[in-house]
Each structure stands twice: as structure tokens, then as C-alpha cells.
XYZ file of C-alpha atoms in Angstrom:
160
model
C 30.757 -3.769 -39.633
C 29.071 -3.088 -43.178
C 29.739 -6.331 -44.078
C 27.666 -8.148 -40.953
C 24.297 -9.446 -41.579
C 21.216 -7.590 -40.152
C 20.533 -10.207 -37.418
C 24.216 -9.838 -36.059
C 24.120 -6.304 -35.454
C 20.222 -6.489 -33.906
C 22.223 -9.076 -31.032
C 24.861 -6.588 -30.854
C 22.534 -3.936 -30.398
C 20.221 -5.830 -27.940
C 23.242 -7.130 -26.207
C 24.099 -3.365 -25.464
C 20.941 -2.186 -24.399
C 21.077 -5.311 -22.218
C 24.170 -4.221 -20.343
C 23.081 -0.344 -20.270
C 19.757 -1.815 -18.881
C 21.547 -3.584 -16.155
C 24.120 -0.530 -15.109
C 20.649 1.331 -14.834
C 19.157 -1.298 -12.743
C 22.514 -1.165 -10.710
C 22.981 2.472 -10.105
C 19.454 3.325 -9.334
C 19.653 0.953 -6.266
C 22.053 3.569 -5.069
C 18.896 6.089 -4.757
C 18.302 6.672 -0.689
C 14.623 7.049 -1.581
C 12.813 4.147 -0.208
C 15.545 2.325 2.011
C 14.049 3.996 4.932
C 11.217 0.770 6.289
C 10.130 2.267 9.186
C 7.467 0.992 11.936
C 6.703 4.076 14.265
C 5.104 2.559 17.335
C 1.538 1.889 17.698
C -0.125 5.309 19.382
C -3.961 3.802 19.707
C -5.029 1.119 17.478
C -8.375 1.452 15.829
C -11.297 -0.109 18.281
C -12.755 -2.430 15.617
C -16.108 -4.138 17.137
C -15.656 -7.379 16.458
C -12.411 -10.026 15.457
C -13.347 -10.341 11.637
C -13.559 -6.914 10.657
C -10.359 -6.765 12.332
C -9.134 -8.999 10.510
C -10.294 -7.532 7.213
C -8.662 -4.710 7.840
C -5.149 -6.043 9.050
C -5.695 -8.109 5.872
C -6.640 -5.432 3.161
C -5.493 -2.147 4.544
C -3.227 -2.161 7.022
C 0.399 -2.415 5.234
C -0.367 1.076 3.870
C -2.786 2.303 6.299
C -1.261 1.564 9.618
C 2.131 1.330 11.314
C 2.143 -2.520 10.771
C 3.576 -2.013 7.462
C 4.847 -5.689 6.525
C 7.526 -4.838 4.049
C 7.900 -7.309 1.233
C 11.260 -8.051 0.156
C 10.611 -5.792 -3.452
C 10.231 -2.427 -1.297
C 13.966 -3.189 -0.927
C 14.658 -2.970 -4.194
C 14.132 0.319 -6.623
C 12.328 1.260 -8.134
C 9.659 -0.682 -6.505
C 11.235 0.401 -3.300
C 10.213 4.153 -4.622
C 6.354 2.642 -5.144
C 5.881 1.071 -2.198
C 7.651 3.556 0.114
C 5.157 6.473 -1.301
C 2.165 4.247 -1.423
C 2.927 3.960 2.424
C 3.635 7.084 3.180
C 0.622 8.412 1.181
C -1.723 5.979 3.099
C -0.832 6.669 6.231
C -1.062 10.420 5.717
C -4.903 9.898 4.922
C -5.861 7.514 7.446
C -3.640 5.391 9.958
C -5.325 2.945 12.077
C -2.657 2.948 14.761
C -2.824 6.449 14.966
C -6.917 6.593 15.346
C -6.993 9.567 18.055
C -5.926 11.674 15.130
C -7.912 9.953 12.709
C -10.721 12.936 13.380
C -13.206 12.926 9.985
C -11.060 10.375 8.346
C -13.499 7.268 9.253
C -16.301 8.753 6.370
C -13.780 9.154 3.695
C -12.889 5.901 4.354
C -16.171 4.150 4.189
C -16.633 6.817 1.029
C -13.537 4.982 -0.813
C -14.354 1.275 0.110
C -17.855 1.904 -1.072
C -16.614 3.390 -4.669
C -14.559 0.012 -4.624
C -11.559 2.573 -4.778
C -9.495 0.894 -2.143
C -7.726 -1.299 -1.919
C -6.681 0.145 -4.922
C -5.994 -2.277 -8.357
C -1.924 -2.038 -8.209
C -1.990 -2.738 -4.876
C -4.496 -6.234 -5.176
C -2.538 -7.277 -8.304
C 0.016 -8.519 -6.433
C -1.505 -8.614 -3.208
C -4.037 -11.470 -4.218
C -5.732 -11.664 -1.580
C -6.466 -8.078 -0.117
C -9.107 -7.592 -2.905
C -12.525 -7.203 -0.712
C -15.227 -9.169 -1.605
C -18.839 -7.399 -1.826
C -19.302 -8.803 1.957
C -16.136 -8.072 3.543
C -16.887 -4.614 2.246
C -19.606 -4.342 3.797
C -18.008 -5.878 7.052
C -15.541 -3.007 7.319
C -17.658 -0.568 6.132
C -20.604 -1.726 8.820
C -17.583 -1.327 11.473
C -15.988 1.899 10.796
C -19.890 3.077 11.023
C -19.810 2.037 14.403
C -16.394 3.440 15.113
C -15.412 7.135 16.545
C -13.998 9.374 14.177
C -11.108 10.197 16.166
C -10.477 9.763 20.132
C -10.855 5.820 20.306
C -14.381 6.157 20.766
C -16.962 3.849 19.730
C -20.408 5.623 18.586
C -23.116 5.561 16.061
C -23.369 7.352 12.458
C -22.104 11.086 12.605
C -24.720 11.976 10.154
């Protein structure tokens, strides 16, 4: 092996890491976390005031923020699995739109983030094309959840 050129043992080498790379790849599918795709049933659905900021919302926030979740086919496979399953779980813990009689004081945070241009968040739009809200659906969504209860199913005005 002293006698090989450099270039041979730099394919050996990468050859290796190649194979080591794939057993990785290979055993960390057998990780449980993230195989669970779950849909818990729809308990009250947010009472959005018209069909487009509906829409906006089914469109931008609903796989993480709702139990709607369409699961792409990489949230089968880890570690993206691992991602998306705690991206989900995280959104829904702050603010579920099928869950809205719960949703008590969650409605202002949620304007508070679309306003910062915080969500939907960067990772999420880079590969989610076309979730990224424009300056007007923003305001869309953000003009409806001012119109929506906090909590209850209730329609009212600002809180403020």
C-alpha cells in the first residue's frame, strides 16, 4: 500500500467513507422517531371570514399548524422524517387551527409572527415554494385572524 499513488488511496478512502455513509443512512432509518404521521381529527376548524384567507392559510400554514398535516414522502425518511415530525409537532403546540376552541391568546402571537415575516419560516418556504406570503396575502391573513375569536369559534373585533 506504500507503493500506490496518492490518487488511488484518496478513491479508496472516499470509496469507504462512501459505504460507511450509506450503512449510516441505512441504520438511522431504523430510528422510531418520526414514523408516527398522524392526523387527529378535526375538533373546530378556525372560522376564517372569507374563502381566500382560507385559502392562504390551508396554503401557508396549515401542514404544521393544523391537523391537515399533508405528509410529503421525505417525512418518511430520516432524518428529514426527525425535521418534519418536530416542526409539526412544534406548530401545532403553538397554534392549531383545527383545534381553535383552545386556541385562547394564540390568534395575537400569530398575527405578531406573520407581521415580523417570521412565519412561514425560511426552511420551511425553501422547499415549500409556494407557501412564502407575499406582502398582501400577509396582510389577508393577518386582516382575518383580527377579525377572528381568540379561542371558542367566535368571530369578534380587535382584543386590544
Amino acid at each position: 500500500m506504500g507503493d500506490e499513488p496518492t490518487s488511488r488511496r484518496w478513491v479508496t478512502a472516499l470509496v469507504w467513507a462512501a459505504r460507511v455513509a450509506v450503512a449510516l443512512f441505512v441504520v438511522i432509518q431504523l430510528v422510531p422517531y418520526g414514523w408516527k404521521h398522524s392526523n387527529p381529527p378535526v375538533e373546530q376548524d378556525a372560522p376564517w371570514p372569507d374563502a381566500r384567507s382560507a385559502a392562504i392559510a390551508r396554503e401557508s400554514c396549515y401542514s404544521c399548524h393544523s391537523n391537515e398535516t399533508d405528509w410529503p414522502w421525505y417525512s418518511y425518511v430520516a432524518p428529514a422524517s426527525w425535521l418534519v415530525r418536530r416542526d409539526v409537532e412544534r406548530g401545532r403546540d403553538e397554534l392549531n387551527f383545527s383545534d381553535w376552541a383552545d386556541a385562547e391568546g394564540e390568534r395575537d402571537d400569530a398575527i405578531e409572527v406573520i407581521r415580523e415575516g417570521e412565519m412561514p419560516p425560511s426552511q420551511y418556504t425553501r422547499v415549500h415554494r409556494g407557501a412564502s406570503l407575499t406582502d398582501a396575502e400577509a396582510t389577508v391573513l393577518i386582516a382575518a385572524l383580527q377579525t377572528m375569536g381568540g379561542g371558542n369559534g367566535e368571530l369578534g373585533g380587535d382584543d386590544d
